[in-house]
PDB file of C-alpha atoms and ligand atoms in Angstrom:
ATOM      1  CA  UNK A1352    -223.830  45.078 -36.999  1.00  0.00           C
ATOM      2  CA  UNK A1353    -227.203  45.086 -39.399  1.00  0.00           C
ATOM      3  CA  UNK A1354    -227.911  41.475 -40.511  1.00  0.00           C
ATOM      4  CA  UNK A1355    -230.413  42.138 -42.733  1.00  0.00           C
ATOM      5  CA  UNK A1356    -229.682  44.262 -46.400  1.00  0.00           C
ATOM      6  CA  UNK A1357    -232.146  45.760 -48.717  1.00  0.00           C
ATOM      7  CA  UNK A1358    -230.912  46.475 -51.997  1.00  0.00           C
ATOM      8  CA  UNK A1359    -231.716  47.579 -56.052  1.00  0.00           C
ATOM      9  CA  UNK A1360    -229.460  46.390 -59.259  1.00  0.00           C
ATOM     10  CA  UNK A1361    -229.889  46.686 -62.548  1.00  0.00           C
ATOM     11  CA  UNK A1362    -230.980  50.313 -62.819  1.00  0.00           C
ATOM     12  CA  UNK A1363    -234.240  49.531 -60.495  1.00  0.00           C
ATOM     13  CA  UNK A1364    -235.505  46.750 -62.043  1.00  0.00           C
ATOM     14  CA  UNK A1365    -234.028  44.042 -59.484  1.00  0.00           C
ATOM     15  CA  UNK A1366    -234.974  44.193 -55.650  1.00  0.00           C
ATOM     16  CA  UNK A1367    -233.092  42.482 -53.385  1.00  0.00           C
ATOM     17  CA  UNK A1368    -232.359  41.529 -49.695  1.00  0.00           C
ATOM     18  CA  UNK A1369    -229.990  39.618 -48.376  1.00  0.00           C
ATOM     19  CA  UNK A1370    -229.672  39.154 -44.915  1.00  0.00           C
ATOM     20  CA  UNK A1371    -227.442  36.656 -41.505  1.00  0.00           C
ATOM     21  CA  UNK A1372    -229.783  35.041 -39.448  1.00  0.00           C
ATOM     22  CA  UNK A1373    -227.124  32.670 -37.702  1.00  0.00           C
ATOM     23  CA  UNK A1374    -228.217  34.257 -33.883  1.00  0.00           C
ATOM     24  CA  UNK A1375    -231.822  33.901 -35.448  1.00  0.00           C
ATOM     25  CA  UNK A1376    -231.843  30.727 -36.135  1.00  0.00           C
ATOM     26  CA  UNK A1377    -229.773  29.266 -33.372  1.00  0.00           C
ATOM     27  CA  UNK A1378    -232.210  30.966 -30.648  1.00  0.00           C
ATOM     28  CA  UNK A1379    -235.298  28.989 -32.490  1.00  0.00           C
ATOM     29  CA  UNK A1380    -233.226  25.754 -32.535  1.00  0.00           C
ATOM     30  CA  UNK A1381    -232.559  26.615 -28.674  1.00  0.00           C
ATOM     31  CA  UNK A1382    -235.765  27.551 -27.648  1.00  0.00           C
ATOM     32  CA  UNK A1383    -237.632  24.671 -29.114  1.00  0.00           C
ATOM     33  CA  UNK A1384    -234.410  21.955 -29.387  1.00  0.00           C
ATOM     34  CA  UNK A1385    -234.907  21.209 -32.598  1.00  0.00           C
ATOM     35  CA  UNK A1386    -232.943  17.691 -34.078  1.00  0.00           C
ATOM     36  CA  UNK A1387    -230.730  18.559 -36.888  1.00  0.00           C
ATOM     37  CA  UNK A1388    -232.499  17.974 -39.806  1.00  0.00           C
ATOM     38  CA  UNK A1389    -235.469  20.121 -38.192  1.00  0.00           C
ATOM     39  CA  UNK A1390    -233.380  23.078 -37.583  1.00  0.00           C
ATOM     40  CA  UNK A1391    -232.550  23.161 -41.372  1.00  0.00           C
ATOM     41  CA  UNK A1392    -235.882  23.247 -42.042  1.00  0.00           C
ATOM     42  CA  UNK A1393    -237.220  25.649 -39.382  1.00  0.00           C
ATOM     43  CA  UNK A1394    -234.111  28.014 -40.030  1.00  0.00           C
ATOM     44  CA  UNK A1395    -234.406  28.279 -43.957  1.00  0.00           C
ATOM     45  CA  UNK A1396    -238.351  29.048 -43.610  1.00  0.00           C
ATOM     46  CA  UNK A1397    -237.565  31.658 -40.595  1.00  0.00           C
ATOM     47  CA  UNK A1398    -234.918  33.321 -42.474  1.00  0.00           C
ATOM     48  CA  UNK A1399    -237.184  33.419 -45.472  1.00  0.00           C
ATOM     49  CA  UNK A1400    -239.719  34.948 -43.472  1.00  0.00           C
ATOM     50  CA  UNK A1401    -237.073  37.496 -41.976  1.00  0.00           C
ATOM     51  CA  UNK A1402    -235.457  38.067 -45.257  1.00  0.00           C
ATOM     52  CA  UNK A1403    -239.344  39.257 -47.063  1.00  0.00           C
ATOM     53  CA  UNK A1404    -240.265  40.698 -43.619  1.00  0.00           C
ATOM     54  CA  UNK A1405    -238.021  43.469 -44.329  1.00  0.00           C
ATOM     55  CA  UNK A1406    -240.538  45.066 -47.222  1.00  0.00           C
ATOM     56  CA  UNK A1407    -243.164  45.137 -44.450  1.00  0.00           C
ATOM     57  CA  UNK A1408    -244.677  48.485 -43.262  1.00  0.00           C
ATOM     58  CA  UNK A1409    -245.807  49.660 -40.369  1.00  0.00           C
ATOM     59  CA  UNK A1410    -247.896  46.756 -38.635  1.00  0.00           C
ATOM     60  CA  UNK A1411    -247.806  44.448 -41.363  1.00  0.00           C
ATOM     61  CA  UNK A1412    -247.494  41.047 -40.861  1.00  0.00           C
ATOM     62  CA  UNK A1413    -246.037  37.525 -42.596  1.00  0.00           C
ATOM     63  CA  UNK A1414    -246.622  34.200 -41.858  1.00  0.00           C
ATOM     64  CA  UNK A1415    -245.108  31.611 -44.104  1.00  0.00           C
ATOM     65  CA  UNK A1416    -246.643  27.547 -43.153  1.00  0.00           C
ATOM     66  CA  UNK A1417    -245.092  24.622 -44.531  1.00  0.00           C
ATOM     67  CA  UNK A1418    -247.598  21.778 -44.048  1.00  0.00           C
ATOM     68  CA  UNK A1419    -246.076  18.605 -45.914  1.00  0.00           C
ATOM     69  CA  UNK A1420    -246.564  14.560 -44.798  1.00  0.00           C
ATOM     70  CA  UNK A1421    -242.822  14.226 -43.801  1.00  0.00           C
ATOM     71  CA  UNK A1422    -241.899  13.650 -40.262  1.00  0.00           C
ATOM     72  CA  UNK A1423    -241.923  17.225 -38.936  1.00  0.00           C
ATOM     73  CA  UNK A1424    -245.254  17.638 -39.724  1.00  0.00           C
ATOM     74  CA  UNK A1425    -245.835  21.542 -40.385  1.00  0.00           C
ATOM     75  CA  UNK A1426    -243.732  24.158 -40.005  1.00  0.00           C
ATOM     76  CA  UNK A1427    -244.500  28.011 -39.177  1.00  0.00           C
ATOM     77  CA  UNK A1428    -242.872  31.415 -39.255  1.00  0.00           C
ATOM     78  CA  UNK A1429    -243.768  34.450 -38.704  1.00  0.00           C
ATOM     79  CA  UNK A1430    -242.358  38.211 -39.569  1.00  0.00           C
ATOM     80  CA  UNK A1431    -242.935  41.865 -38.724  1.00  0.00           C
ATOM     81  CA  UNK A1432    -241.179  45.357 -37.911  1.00  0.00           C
ATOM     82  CA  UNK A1433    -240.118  46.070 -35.043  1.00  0.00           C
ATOM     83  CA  UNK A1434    -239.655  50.114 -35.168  1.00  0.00           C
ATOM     84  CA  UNK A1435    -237.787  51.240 -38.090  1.00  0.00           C
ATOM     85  CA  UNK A1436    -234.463  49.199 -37.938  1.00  0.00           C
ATOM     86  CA  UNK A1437    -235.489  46.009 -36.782  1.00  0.00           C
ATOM     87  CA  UNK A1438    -237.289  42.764 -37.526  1.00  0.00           C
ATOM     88  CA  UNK A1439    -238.767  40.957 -35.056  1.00  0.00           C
ATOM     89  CA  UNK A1440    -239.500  36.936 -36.332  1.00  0.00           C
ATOM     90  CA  UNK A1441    -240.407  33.740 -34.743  1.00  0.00           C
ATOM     91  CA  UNK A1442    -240.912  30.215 -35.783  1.00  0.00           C
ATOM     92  CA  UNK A1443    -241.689  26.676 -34.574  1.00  0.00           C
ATOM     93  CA  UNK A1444    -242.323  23.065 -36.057  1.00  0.00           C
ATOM     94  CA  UNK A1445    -245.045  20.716 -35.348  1.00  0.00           C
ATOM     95  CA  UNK A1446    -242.341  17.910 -34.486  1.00  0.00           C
ATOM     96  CA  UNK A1447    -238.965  19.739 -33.656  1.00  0.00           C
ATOM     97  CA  UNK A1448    -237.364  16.410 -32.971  1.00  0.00           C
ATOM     98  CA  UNK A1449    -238.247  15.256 -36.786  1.00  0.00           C
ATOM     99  CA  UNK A1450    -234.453  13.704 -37.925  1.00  0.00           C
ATOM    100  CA  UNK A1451    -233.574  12.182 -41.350  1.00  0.00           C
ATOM    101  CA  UNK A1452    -229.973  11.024 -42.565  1.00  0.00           C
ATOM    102  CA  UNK A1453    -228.248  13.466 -44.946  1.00  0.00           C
ATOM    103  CA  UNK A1454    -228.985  13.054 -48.273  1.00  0.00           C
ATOM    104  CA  UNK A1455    -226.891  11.577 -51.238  1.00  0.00           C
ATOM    105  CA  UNK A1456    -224.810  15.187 -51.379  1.00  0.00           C
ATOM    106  CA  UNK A1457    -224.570  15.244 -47.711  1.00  0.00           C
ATOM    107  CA  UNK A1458    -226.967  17.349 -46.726  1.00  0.00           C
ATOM    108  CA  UNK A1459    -229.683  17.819 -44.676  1.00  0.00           C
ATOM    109  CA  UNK A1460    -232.545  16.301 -46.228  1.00  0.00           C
ATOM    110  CA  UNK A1461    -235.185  18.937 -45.582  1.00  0.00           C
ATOM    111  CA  UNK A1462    -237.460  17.637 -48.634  1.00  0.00           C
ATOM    112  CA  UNK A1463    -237.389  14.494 -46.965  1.00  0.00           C
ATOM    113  CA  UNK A1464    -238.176  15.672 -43.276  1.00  0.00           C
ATOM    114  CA  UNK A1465    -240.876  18.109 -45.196  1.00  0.00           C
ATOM    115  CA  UNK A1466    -242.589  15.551 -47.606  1.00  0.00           C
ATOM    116  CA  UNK A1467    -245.171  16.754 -49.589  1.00  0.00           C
ATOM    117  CA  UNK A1468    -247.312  19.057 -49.362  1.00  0.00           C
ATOM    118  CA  UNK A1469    -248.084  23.049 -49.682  1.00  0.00           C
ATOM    119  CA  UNK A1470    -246.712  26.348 -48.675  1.00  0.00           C
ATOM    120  CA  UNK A1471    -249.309  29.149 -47.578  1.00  0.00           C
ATOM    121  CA  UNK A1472    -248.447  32.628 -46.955  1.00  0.00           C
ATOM    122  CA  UNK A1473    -250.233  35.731 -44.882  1.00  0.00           C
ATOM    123  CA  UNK A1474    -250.122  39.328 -45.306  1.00  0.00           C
ATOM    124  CA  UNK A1475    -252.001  41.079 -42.800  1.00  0.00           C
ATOM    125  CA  UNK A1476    -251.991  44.892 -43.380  1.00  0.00           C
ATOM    126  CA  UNK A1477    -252.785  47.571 -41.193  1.00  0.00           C
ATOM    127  CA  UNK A1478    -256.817  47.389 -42.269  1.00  0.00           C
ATOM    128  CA  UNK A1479    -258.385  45.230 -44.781  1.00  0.00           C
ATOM    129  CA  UNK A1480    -258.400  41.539 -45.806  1.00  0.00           C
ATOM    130  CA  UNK A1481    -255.322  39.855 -44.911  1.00  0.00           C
ATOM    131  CA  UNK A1482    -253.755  38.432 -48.524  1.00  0.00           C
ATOM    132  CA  UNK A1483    -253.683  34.990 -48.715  1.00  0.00           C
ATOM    133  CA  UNK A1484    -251.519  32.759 -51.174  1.00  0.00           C
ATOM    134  CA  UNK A1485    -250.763  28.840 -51.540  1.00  0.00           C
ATOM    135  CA  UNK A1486    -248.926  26.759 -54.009  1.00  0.00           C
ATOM    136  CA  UNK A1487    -247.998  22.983 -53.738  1.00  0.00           C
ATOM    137  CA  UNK A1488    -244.510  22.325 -52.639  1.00  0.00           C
ATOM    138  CA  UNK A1489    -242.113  22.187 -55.650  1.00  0.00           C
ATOM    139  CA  UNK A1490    -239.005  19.691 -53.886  1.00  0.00           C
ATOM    140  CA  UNK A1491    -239.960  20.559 -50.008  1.00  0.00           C
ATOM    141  CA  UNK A1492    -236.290  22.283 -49.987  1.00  0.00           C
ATOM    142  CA  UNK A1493    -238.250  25.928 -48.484  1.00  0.00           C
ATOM    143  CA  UNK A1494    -235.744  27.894 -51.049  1.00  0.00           C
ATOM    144  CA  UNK A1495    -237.140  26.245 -54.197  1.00  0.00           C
ATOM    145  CA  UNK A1496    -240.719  26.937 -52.573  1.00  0.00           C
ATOM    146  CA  UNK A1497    -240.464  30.346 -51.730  1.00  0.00           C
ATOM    147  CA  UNK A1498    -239.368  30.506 -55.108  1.00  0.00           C
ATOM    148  CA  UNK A1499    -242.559  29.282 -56.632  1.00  0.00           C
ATOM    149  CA  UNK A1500    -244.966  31.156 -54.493  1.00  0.00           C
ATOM    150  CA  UNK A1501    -243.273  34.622 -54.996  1.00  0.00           C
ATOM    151  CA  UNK A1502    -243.419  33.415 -59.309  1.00  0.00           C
ATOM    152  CA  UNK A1503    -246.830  31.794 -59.317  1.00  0.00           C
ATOM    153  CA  UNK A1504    -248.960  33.512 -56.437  1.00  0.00           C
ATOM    154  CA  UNK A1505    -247.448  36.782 -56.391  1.00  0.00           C
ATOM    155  CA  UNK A1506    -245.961  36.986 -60.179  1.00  0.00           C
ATOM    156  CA  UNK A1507    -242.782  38.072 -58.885  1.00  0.00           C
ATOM    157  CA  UNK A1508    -239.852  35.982 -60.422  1.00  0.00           C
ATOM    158  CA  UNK A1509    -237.376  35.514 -57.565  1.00  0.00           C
ATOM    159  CA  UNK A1510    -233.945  33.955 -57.138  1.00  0.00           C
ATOM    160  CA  UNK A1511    -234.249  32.251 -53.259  1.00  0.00           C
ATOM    161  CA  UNK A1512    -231.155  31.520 -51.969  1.00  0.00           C
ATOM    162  CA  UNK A1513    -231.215  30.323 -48.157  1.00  0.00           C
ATOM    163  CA  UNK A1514    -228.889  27.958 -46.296  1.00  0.00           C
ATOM    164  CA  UNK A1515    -228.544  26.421 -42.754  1.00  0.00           C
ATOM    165  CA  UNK A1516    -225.079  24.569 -41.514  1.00  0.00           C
ATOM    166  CA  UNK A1517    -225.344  22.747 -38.270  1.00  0.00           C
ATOM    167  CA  UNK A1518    -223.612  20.258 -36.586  1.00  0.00           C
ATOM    168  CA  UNK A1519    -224.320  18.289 -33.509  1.00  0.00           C
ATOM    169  CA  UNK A1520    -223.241  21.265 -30.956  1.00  0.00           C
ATOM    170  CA  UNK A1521    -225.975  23.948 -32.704  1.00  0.00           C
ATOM    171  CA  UNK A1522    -226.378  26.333 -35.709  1.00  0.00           C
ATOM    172  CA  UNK A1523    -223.121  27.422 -37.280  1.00  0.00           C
ATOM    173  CA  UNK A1524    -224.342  29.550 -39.547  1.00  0.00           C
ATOM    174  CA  UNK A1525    -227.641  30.940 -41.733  1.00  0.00           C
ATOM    175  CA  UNK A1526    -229.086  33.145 -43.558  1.00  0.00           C
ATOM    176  CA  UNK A1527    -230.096  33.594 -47.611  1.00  0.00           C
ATOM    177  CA  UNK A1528    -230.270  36.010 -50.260  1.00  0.00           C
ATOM    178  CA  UNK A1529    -233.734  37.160 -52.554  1.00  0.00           C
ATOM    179  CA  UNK A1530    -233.559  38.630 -55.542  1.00  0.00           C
ATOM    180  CA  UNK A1531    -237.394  40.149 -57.302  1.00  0.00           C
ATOM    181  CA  UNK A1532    -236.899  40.552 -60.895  1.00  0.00           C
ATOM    182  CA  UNK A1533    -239.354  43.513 -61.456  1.00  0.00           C
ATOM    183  CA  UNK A1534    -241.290  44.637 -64.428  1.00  0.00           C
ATOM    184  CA  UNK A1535    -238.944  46.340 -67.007  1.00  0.00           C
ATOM    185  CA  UNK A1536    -235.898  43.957 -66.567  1.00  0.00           C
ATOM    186  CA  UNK A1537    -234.483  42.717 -69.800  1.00  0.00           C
ATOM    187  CA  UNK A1538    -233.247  39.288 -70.794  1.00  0.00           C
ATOM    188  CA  UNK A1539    -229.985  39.418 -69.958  1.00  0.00           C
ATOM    189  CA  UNK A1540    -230.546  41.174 -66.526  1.00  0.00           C
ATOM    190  CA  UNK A1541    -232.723  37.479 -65.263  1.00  0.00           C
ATOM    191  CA  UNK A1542    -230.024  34.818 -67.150  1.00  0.00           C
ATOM    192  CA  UNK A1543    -227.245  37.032 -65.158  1.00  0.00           C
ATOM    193  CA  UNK A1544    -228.971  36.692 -61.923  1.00  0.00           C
ATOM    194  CA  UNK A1545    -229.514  33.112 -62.663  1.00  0.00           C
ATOM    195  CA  UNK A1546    -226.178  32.496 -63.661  1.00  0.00           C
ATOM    196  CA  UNK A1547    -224.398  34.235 -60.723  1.00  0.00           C
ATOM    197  CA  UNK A1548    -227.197  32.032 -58.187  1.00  0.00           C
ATOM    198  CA  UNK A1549    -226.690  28.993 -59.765  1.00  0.00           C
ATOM    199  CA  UNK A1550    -222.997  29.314 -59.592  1.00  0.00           C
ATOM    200  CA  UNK A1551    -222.063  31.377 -56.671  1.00  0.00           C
ATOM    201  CA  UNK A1552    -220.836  29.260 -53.340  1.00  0.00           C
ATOM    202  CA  UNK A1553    -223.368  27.714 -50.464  1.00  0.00           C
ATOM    203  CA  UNK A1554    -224.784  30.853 -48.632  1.00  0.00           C
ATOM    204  CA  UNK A1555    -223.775  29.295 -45.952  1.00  0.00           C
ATOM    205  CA  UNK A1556    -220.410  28.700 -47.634  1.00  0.00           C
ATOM    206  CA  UNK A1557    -220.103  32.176 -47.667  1.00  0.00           C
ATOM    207  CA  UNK A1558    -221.193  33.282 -44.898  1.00  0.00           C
ATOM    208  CA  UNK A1559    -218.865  30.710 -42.874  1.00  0.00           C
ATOM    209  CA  UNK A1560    -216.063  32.329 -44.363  1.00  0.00           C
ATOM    210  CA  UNK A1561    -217.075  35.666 -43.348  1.00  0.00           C
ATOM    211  CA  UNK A1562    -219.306  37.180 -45.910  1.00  0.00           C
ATOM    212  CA  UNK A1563    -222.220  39.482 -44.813  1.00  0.00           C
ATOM    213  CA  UNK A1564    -225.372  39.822 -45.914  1.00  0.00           C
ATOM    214  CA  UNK A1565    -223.725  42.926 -48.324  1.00  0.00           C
ATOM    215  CA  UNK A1566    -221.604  40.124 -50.035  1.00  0.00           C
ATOM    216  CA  UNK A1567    -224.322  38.078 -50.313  1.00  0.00           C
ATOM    217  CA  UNK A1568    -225.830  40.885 -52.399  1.00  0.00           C
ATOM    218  CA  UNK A1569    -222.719  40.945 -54.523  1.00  0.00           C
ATOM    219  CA  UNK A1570    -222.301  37.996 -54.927  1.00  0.00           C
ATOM    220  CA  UNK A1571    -225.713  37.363 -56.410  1.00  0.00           C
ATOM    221  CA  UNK A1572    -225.883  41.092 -58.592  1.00  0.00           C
ATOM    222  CA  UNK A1573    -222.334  39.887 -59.907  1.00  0.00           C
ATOM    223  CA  UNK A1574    -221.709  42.851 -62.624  1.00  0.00           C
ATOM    224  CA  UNK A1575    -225.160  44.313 -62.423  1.00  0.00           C
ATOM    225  CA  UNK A1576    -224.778  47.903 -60.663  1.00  0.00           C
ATOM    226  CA  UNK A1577    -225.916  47.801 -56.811  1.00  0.00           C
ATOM    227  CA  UNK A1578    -227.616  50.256 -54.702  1.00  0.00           C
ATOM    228  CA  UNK A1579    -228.193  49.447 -51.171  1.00  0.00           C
ATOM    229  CA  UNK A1580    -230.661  50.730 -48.973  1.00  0.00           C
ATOM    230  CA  UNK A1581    -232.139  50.245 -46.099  1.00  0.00           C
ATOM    231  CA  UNK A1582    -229.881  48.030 -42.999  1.00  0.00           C
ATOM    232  CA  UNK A1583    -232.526  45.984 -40.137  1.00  0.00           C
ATOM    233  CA  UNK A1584    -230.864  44.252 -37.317  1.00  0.00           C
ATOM    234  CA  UNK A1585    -233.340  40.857 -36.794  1.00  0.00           C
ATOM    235  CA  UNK A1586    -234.036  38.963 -33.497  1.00  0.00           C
ATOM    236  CA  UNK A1587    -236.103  35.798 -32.504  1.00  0.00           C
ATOM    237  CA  UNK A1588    -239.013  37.950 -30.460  1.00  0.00           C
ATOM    238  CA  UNK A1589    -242.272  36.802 -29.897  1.00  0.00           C
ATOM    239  CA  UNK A1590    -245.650  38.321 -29.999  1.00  0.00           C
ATOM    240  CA  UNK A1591    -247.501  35.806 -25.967  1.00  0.00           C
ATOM    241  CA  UNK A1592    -248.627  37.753 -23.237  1.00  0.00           C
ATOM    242  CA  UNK A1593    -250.168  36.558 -19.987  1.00  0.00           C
ATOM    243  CA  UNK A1594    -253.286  38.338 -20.906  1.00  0.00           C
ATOM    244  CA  UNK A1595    -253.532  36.616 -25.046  1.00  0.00           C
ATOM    245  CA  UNK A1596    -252.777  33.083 -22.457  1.00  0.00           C
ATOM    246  CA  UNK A1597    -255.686  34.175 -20.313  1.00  0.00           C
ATOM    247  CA  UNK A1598    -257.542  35.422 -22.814  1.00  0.00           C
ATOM    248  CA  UNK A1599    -257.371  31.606 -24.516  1.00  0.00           C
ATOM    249  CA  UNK A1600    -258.430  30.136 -21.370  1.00  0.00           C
ATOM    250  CA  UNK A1601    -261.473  32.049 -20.887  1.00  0.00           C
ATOM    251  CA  UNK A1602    -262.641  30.388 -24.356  1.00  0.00           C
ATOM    252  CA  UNK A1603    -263.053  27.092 -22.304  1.00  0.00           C
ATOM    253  CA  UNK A1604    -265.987  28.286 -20.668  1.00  0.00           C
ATOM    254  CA  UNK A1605    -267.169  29.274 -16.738  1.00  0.00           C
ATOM    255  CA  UNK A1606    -267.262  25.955 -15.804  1.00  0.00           C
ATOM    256  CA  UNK A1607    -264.367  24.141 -17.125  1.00  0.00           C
ATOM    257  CA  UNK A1608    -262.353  27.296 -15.876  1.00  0.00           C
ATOM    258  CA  UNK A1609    -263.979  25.900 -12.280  1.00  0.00           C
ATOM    259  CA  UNK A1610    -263.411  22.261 -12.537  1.00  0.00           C
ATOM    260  CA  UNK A1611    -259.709  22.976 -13.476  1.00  0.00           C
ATOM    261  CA  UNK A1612    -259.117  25.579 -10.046  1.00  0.00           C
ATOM    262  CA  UNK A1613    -260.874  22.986  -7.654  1.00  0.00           C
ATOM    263  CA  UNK A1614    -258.672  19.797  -9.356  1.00  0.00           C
ATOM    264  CA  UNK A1615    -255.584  21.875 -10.396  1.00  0.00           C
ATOM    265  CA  UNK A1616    -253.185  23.539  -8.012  1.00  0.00           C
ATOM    266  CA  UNK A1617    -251.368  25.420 -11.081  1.00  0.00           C
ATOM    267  CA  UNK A1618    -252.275  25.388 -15.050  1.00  0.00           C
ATOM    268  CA  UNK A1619    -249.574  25.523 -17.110  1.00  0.00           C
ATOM    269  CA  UNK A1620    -249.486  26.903 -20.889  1.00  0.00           C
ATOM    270  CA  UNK A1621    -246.660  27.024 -22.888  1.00  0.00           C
ATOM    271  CA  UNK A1622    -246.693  29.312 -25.882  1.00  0.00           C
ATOM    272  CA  UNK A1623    -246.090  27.245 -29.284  1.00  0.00           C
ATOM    273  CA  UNK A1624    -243.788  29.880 -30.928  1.00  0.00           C
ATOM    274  CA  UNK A1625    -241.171  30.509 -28.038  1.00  0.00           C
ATOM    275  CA  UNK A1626    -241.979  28.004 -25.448  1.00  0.00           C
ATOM    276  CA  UNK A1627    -242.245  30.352 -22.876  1.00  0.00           C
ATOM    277  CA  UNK A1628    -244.371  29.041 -20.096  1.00  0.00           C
ATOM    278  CA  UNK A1629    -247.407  30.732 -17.843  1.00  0.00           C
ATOM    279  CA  UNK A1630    -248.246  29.165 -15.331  1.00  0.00           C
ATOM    280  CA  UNK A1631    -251.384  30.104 -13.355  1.00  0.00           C
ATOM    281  CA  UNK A1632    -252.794  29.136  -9.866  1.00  0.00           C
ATOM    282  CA  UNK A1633    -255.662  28.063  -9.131  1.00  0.00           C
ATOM    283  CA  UNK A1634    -256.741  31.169  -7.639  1.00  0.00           C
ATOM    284  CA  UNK A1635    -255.753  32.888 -10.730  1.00  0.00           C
ATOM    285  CA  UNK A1636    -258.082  30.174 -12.741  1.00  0.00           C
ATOM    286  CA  UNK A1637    -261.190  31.119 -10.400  1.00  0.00           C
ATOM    287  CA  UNK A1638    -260.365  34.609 -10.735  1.00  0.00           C
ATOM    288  CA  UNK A1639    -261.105  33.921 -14.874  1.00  0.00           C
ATOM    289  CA  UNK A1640    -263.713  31.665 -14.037  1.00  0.00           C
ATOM    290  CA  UNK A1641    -265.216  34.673 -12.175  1.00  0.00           C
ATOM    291  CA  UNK A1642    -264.463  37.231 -14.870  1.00  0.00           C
ATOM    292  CA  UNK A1643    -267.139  35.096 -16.940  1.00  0.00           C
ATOM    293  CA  UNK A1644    -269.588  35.863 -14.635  1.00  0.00           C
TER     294      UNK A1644
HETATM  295 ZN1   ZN B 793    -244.456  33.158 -27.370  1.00  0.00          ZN
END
């Protein structure tokens, strides 16, 4: 049951992964109750994330942020191994409730619920600077912007294909499809992948009638010779702990940490990414406030 599909074509010169992030992307739209049109959004940018998370090594880390002037505000997600078969990923929106009518093809209008704006992406490796890379939004859409930041910020001409379907009872299905051109491909190698993206079914077409992410591939390679390689399974995890909670309250100082124990019977933090909730007691808080000496 791997959802997640790395793969070569064209004699090494094309990378690709494909990957179903339908349990993915329902748990975030769960977790954080995300409208409709938000759950497009915040399910095409955590499968993107998921999808390129699956070239990370070791504890290497991506975070992708959408920050546009549409309704939902900004958007993160966030990527990284999880041993050597799995992909851990997470996501959240600034305004999860953000909801705009379907667009003139009946869609959901994620440029809209986007607006304008940039994407910025993180690599963190294991030591060193962390890479960083924006580019301006290109139509808002996630696919088309991943798109532009792999070509312009990384020089890495990529096909993006990534989908959502939803209806009013939750997430019926998601998940995408990348393809790198690489250095060495000819011609005819990039107008086939083009061709085949441009005029293959929906992902989510596909995928609702039972592809997986290895016809995904296919369906993308078309003619060019495939060689799969490595299979990830890919969960919604998250990265809170009591103590990174604690350790955030302890930034607010000795005696803030006080005032809130004597007027507070419990403090309450909820973590951004899953929503889980901490809750502390006022004993707890003076124990911190103590800690500072
Ligand atoms: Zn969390």
């Amino acid at each position: 049951m791997h959802r997640i599909l790395t793969a070569s074509a064209a004699h090494g010169t094309v990378s690709l992964v494909a990957g179903i992030t339908t349990e993915l992307v329902r748990e975030a739209r769960e977790r954080h109750d995300l409208a409709p049109t938000a759950s497009a959004a915040v399910g095409r940018l955590l499968t993107a994330a998921a999808l390129l998370g699956a070239s990370l090594k070791g504890r290497e880390r991506l975070t992708l942020q959408v920050v546009g002037n549409g309704p939902i505000g900004a958007l993160t997600a966030d990527a990284w191994r999880v041993g050597d078969h799995a992909i851990g990923a997470r996501a959240y929106a600034r305004n999860g409730r953000a909801n705009v009518p379907l667009n003139a093809r009946g869609k959901f209008d994620v440029a809209r619920v986007v607006g304008r704006g940039n994407l910025q992406v993180t690599k963190s490796y294991e030591v060193g600077q962390p890479y960083n890379g924006i580019v301006p939004l290109v139509s808002g859409e996630i696919g088309d912007d991943v798109a532009a930041y792999l070509a312009n910020s990384e020089q890495i001409p990529s096909v993006v294909a990534l989908g959502v379907l939803a209806d009013p009872n939750g997430i019926k299905a998601a998940g995408g499809v990348i393809a790198h051109v690489l250095p060495g491909a000819d011609e005819s190698t990039i107008a086939t992948l083009e061709r085949n993206a441009a005029g293959m079914p929906a992902v989510t077409t596909q995928i609702a009638s039972g592809a997986g992410a290895e016809e995904l591939l296919r369906a993308v390679a078309g003619d060019l010779e495939l060689k799969t390689f490595n299979a990830f399974d890919v969960a919604f995890d998250c990265r809170c702990t009591r103590e990174k909670v604690e350790s955030a309250l302890l930034g607010l100082g000795k005696d803030e940490l006080a005032k809130i124990a004597r007027e507070q019977p419990q403090t309450e933090a909820t973590c951004e990414f899953c929503r889980e909730r901490y809750v502390l007691s006022a004993d707890d808080v003076r124990e911190l406030a103590q800690r500072l000496g």
